[in-house]
PDB file of C-alpha atoms in Angstrom:
ATOM      1  CA  UNK A   1     -45.438  14.967  13.345  1.00 48.00           C
ATOM      2  CA  UNK A   2     -42.057  15.611  14.035  1.00 50.00           C
ATOM      3  CA  UNK A   3     -41.741  11.807  15.599  1.00 50.00           C
ATOM      4  CA  UNK A   4     -43.421  10.179  12.596  1.00 49.00           C
ATOM      5  CA  UNK A   5     -40.845  12.004  10.276  1.00 49.00           C
ATOM      6  CA  UNK A   6     -38.280  10.429  12.289  1.00 45.00           C
ATOM      7  CA  UNK A   7     -39.180   7.139  12.284  1.00 44.00           C
ATOM      8  CA  UNK A   8     -39.504   6.953   8.604  1.00 49.00           C
ATOM      9  CA  UNK A   9     -36.263   8.278   8.063  1.00 47.00           C
ATOM     10  CA  UNK A  10     -35.108   6.187  10.485  1.00 46.00           C
ATOM     11  CA  UNK A  11     -36.568   3.014   8.594  1.00 48.00           C
ATOM     12  CA  UNK A  12     -34.741   4.455   5.470  1.00 50.00           C
ATOM     13  CA  UNK A  13     -31.723   4.076   6.636  1.00 47.00           C
ATOM     14  CA  UNK A  14     -31.728   0.907   8.421  1.00 49.00           C
ATOM     15  CA  UNK A  15     -33.663  -0.392   4.983  1.00 53.00           C
ATOM     16  CA  UNK A  16     -32.255   1.060   1.746  1.00 52.00           C
ATOM     17  CA  UNK A  17     -28.707   2.493   2.349  1.00 52.00           C
ATOM     18  CA  UNK A  18     -27.711  -1.287   3.365  1.00 58.00           C
ATOM     19  CA  UNK A  19     -29.012  -2.158   0.125  1.00 54.00           C
ATOM     20  CA  UNK A  20     -27.593   0.807  -1.669  1.00 54.00           C
ATOM     21  CA  UNK A  21     -24.408   0.426  -0.102  1.00 56.00           C
ATOM     22  CA  UNK A  22     -24.294  -3.460  -0.804  1.00 56.00           C
ATOM     23  CA  UNK A  23     -24.923  -3.251  -4.360  1.00 58.00           C
ATOM     24  CA  UNK A  24     -22.755   0.056  -5.553  1.00 57.00           C
ATOM     25  CA  UNK A  25     -19.566  -2.438  -4.031  1.00 52.00           C
ATOM     26  CA  UNK A  26     -20.910  -4.997  -6.333  1.00 54.00           C
ATOM     27  CA  UNK A  27     -20.703  -2.643  -9.487  1.00 56.00           C
ATOM     28  CA  UNK A  28     -17.254  -1.335  -8.335  1.00 56.00           C
ATOM     29  CA  UNK A  29     -15.670  -5.141  -8.419  1.00 62.00           C
ATOM     30  CA  UNK A  30     -15.003  -5.527  -5.374  1.00 68.00           C
ATOM     31  CA  UNK A  31     -15.054  -4.645  -1.310  1.00 72.00           C
ATOM     32  CA  UNK A  32     -11.214  -4.388  -1.922  1.00 73.00           C
ATOM     33  CA  UNK A  33     -11.439  -2.108  -4.199  1.00 75.00           C
ATOM     34  CA  UNK A  34     -14.606  -0.059  -2.553  1.00 77.00           C
ATOM     35  CA  UNK A  35     -11.637   0.080   0.938  1.00 79.00           C
ATOM     36  CA  UNK A  36      -8.684   0.769  -1.290  1.00 79.00           C
ATOM     37  CA  UNK A  37     -10.258   4.113  -2.668  1.00 81.00           C
ATOM     38  CA  UNK A  38     -11.621   4.670   1.086  1.00 81.00           C
ATOM     39  CA  UNK A  39      -7.666   4.272   1.736  1.00 84.00           C
ATOM     40  CA  UNK A  40      -6.289   6.347  -0.969  1.00 85.00           C
ATOM     41  CA  UNK A  41      -8.873   9.112  -0.247  1.00 86.00           C
ATOM     42  CA  UNK A  42      -7.997   9.281   3.810  1.00 86.00           C
ATOM     43  CA  UNK A  43      -4.526   9.370   3.346  1.00 88.00           C
ATOM     44  CA  UNK A  44      -4.203  11.890   1.029  1.00 87.00           C
ATOM     45  CA  UNK A  45      -6.517  13.674   2.493  1.00 88.00           C
ATOM     46  CA  UNK A  46      -4.274  13.488   5.613  1.00 89.00           C
ATOM     47  CA  UNK A  47      -0.956  13.758   3.995  1.00 88.00           C
ATOM     48  CA  UNK A  48      -2.524  17.409   2.555  1.00 88.00           C
ATOM     49  CA  UNK A  49      -2.593  18.358   6.304  1.00 90.00           C
ATOM     50  CA  UNK A  50       0.587  17.143   6.830  1.00 91.00           C
ATOM     51  CA  UNK A  51       2.292  18.436   4.506  1.00 89.00           C
ATOM     52  CA  UNK A  52       2.088  22.085   5.747  1.00 86.00           C
ATOM     53  CA  UNK A  53       2.712  20.798   9.319  1.00 89.00           C
ATOM     54  CA  UNK A  54       5.522  18.937   8.262  1.00 90.00           C
ATOM     55  CA  UNK A  55       7.331  22.067   6.589  1.00 86.00           C
ATOM     56  CA  UNK A  56       6.485  24.486   9.587  1.00 84.00           C
ATOM     57  CA  UNK A  57       8.175  22.889  12.166  1.00 87.00           C
ATOM     58  CA  UNK A  58      11.362  21.491   9.455  1.00 87.00           C
ATOM     59  CA  UNK A  59      12.618  23.860   7.375  1.00 83.00           C
ATOM     60  CA  UNK A  60      11.021  27.203   8.652  1.00 75.00           C
ATOM     61  CA  UNK A  61      11.592  26.424  12.283  1.00 75.00           C
ATOM     62  CA  UNK A  62      13.445  29.408  12.336  1.00 77.00           C
ATOM     63  CA  UNK A  63      12.350  32.089   9.608  1.00 77.00           C
ATOM     64  CA  UNK A  64       8.351  31.364  10.378  1.00 76.00           C
ATOM     65  CA  UNK A  65       6.718  33.981  11.475  1.00 76.00           C
ATOM     66  CA  UNK A  66       3.352  32.997  13.533  1.00 75.00           C
ATOM     67  CA  UNK A  67       0.003  35.399  12.458  1.00 75.00           C
ATOM     68  CA  UNK A  68      -2.446  36.057  14.897  1.00 79.00           C
ATOM     69  CA  UNK A  69      -3.687  32.782  15.460  1.00 82.00           C
ATOM     70  CA  UNK A  70      -0.591  30.196  17.280  1.00 79.00           C
ATOM     71  CA  UNK A  71       0.265  27.852  19.778  1.00 81.00           C
ATOM     72  CA  UNK A  72       2.571  29.449  20.832  1.00 81.00           C
ATOM     73  CA  UNK A  73       5.304  27.457  22.578  1.00 82.00           C
ATOM     74  CA  UNK A  74       3.660  24.107  21.805  1.00 87.00           C
ATOM     75  CA  UNK A  75       3.418  25.183  18.553  1.00 83.00           C
ATOM     76  CA  UNK A  76       6.633  22.338  17.125  1.00 85.00           C
ATOM     77  CA  UNK A  77       5.194  20.228  19.582  1.00 90.00           C
ATOM     78  CA  UNK A  78       1.842  19.079  18.611  1.00 90.00           C
ATOM     79  CA  UNK A  79       3.604  19.837  14.906  1.00 88.00           C
ATOM     80  CA  UNK A  80       5.812  17.110  15.293  1.00 93.00           C
ATOM     81  CA  UNK A  81       2.700  14.743  16.975  1.00 94.00           C
ATOM     82  CA  UNK A  82       0.532  15.344  14.212  1.00 93.00           C
ATOM     83  CA  UNK A  83       2.986  14.625  11.382  1.00 93.00           C
ATOM     84  CA  UNK A  84       3.575  11.414  13.209  1.00 95.00           C
ATOM     85  CA  UNK A  85       0.245  10.842  13.543  1.00 93.00           C
ATOM     86  CA  UNK A  86       0.182  11.323   9.222  1.00 92.00           C
ATOM     87  CA  UNK A  87       2.498   8.668   9.119  1.00 92.00           C
ATOM     88  CA  UNK A  88       1.461   6.552  11.345  1.00 93.00           C
ATOM     89  CA  UNK A  89      -2.381   6.325   9.798  1.00 90.00           C
ATOM     90  CA  UNK A  90      -0.847   6.091   6.466  1.00 88.00           C
ATOM     91  CA  UNK A  91       0.959   2.805   7.727  1.00 89.00           C
ATOM     92  CA  UNK A  92      -2.501   1.333   8.942  1.00 86.00           C
ATOM     93  CA  UNK A  93      -4.714   2.277   5.780  1.00 84.00           C
ATOM     94  CA  UNK A  94      -2.014   0.959   3.449  1.00 84.00           C
ATOM     95  CA  UNK A  95      -1.892  -2.763   4.835  1.00 83.00           C
ATOM     96  CA  UNK A  96      -4.610  -5.402   3.506  1.00 81.00           C
ATOM     97  CA  UNK A  97      -8.155  -5.901   4.915  1.00 74.00           C
ATOM     98  CA  UNK A  98      -8.230  -8.978   4.004  1.00 73.00           C
ATOM     99  CA  UNK A  99      -5.890 -12.722   4.499  1.00 78.00           C
ATOM    100  CA  UNK A 100      -4.690 -13.859   2.992  1.00 82.00           C
ATOM    101  CA  UNK A 101      -3.039 -12.313   0.473  1.00 74.00           C
ATOM    102  CA  UNK A 102      -3.321 -12.457  -3.224  1.00 77.00           C
ATOM    103  CA  UNK A 103      -3.318 -10.960  -6.315  1.00 75.00           C
ATOM    104  CA  UNK A 104      -7.170  -9.782  -5.463  1.00 74.00           C
ATOM    105  CA  UNK A 105      -6.989  -9.132  -1.643  1.00 75.00           C
ATOM    106  CA  UNK A 106      -3.819  -6.634  -2.323  1.00 77.00           C
ATOM    107  CA  UNK A 107      -4.445  -3.362  -1.146  1.00 79.00           C
ATOM    108  CA  UNK A 108      -3.209  -1.578  -3.951  1.00 81.00           C
ATOM    109  CA  UNK A 109      -3.291   1.658  -1.373  1.00 84.00           C
ATOM    110  CA  UNK A 110       0.533   2.803  -1.491  1.00 86.00           C
ATOM    111  CA  UNK A 111       0.794   1.501  -5.565  1.00 85.00           C
ATOM    112  CA  UNK A 112      -1.518   4.715  -6.331  1.00 84.00           C
ATOM    113  CA  UNK A 113      -0.565   7.238  -3.050  1.00 85.00           C
ATOM    114  CA  UNK A 114       3.518   6.711  -4.723  1.00 87.00           C
ATOM    115  CA  UNK A 115       2.658   6.720  -7.659  1.00 89.00           C
ATOM    116  CA  UNK A 116       0.537  10.470  -7.562  1.00 87.00           C
ATOM    117  CA  UNK A 117       3.597  11.537  -4.820  1.00 86.00           C
ATOM    118  CA  UNK A 118       6.027  10.833  -7.879  1.00 92.00           C
ATOM    119  CA  UNK A 119       3.958  13.090 -10.781  1.00 91.00           C
ATOM    120  CA  UNK A 120       3.481  16.029  -7.539  1.00 87.00           C
ATOM    121  CA  UNK A 121       7.416  15.699  -7.144  1.00 89.00           C
ATOM    122  CA  UNK A 122       8.106  15.559 -10.532  1.00 92.00           C
ATOM    123  CA  UNK A 123       5.592  18.428 -11.684  1.00 90.00           C
ATOM    124  CA  UNK A 124       8.047  20.445  -8.443  1.00 87.00           C
ATOM    125  CA  UNK A 125      10.882  19.606  -9.571  1.00 91.00           C
ATOM    126  CA  UNK A 126      10.113  20.716 -13.776  1.00 90.00           C
ATOM    127  CA  UNK A 127       7.387  23.664 -13.388  1.00 88.00           C
ATOM    128  CA  UNK A 128       5.662  24.549 -10.794  1.00 86.00           C
ATOM    129  CA  UNK A 129       9.197  25.709  -8.489  1.00 83.00           C
ATOM    130  CA  UNK A 130       9.562  28.447 -11.222  1.00 88.00           C
ATOM    131  CA  UNK A 131       5.665  29.803 -10.739  1.00 90.00           C
ATOM    132  CA  UNK A 132       4.283  29.886  -8.143  1.00 84.00           C
ATOM    133  CA  UNK A 133       4.800  32.159  -5.661  1.00 82.00           C
ATOM    134  CA  UNK A 134       2.701  30.428  -3.228  1.00 76.00           C
ATOM    135  CA  UNK A 135      -0.448  32.332  -0.595  1.00 77.00           C
ATOM    136  CA  UNK A 136      -1.677  35.784   0.103  1.00 77.00           C
ATOM    137  CA  UNK A 137      -1.999  36.494   3.262  1.00 75.00           C
ATOM    138  CA  UNK A 138      -5.603  37.749   3.975  1.00 74.00           C
ATOM    139  CA  UNK A 139      -5.005  38.050   7.656  1.00 71.00           C
ATOM    140  CA  UNK A 140      -4.060  41.406   9.147  1.00 69.00           C
ATOM    141  CA  UNK A 141      -2.247  41.095  12.159  1.00 55.00           C
TER     142      UNK A 141
END
């Protein structure tokens, strides 16, 4: 019984899902647009993880009080490796996906991520720094 369900599920994944992906890509306009959206989402996720790590290894290096879950003396080294990895991945995901590069094949990921970064920093400088107090600690030492 389970082998039959596995066979049906695998045949569905091999036939229907690629067709759905192909038509979804055509609906979105182009494969380049889809790849730019995936790049923006990936870079955004990586940056969201890397910013607290970056601030931990730079601004809060001396004043940071580690919690019960920490890497000990390797924390700063691992933090810098993570920040460098995110910088590398952000550059790689910003490169064009097809050649030759034209107006239609240009990867607009750096424009989108840079615009969002400018909006976020502007929001912090103009408003959020006055009312945002940070997360509340909920782990007892």
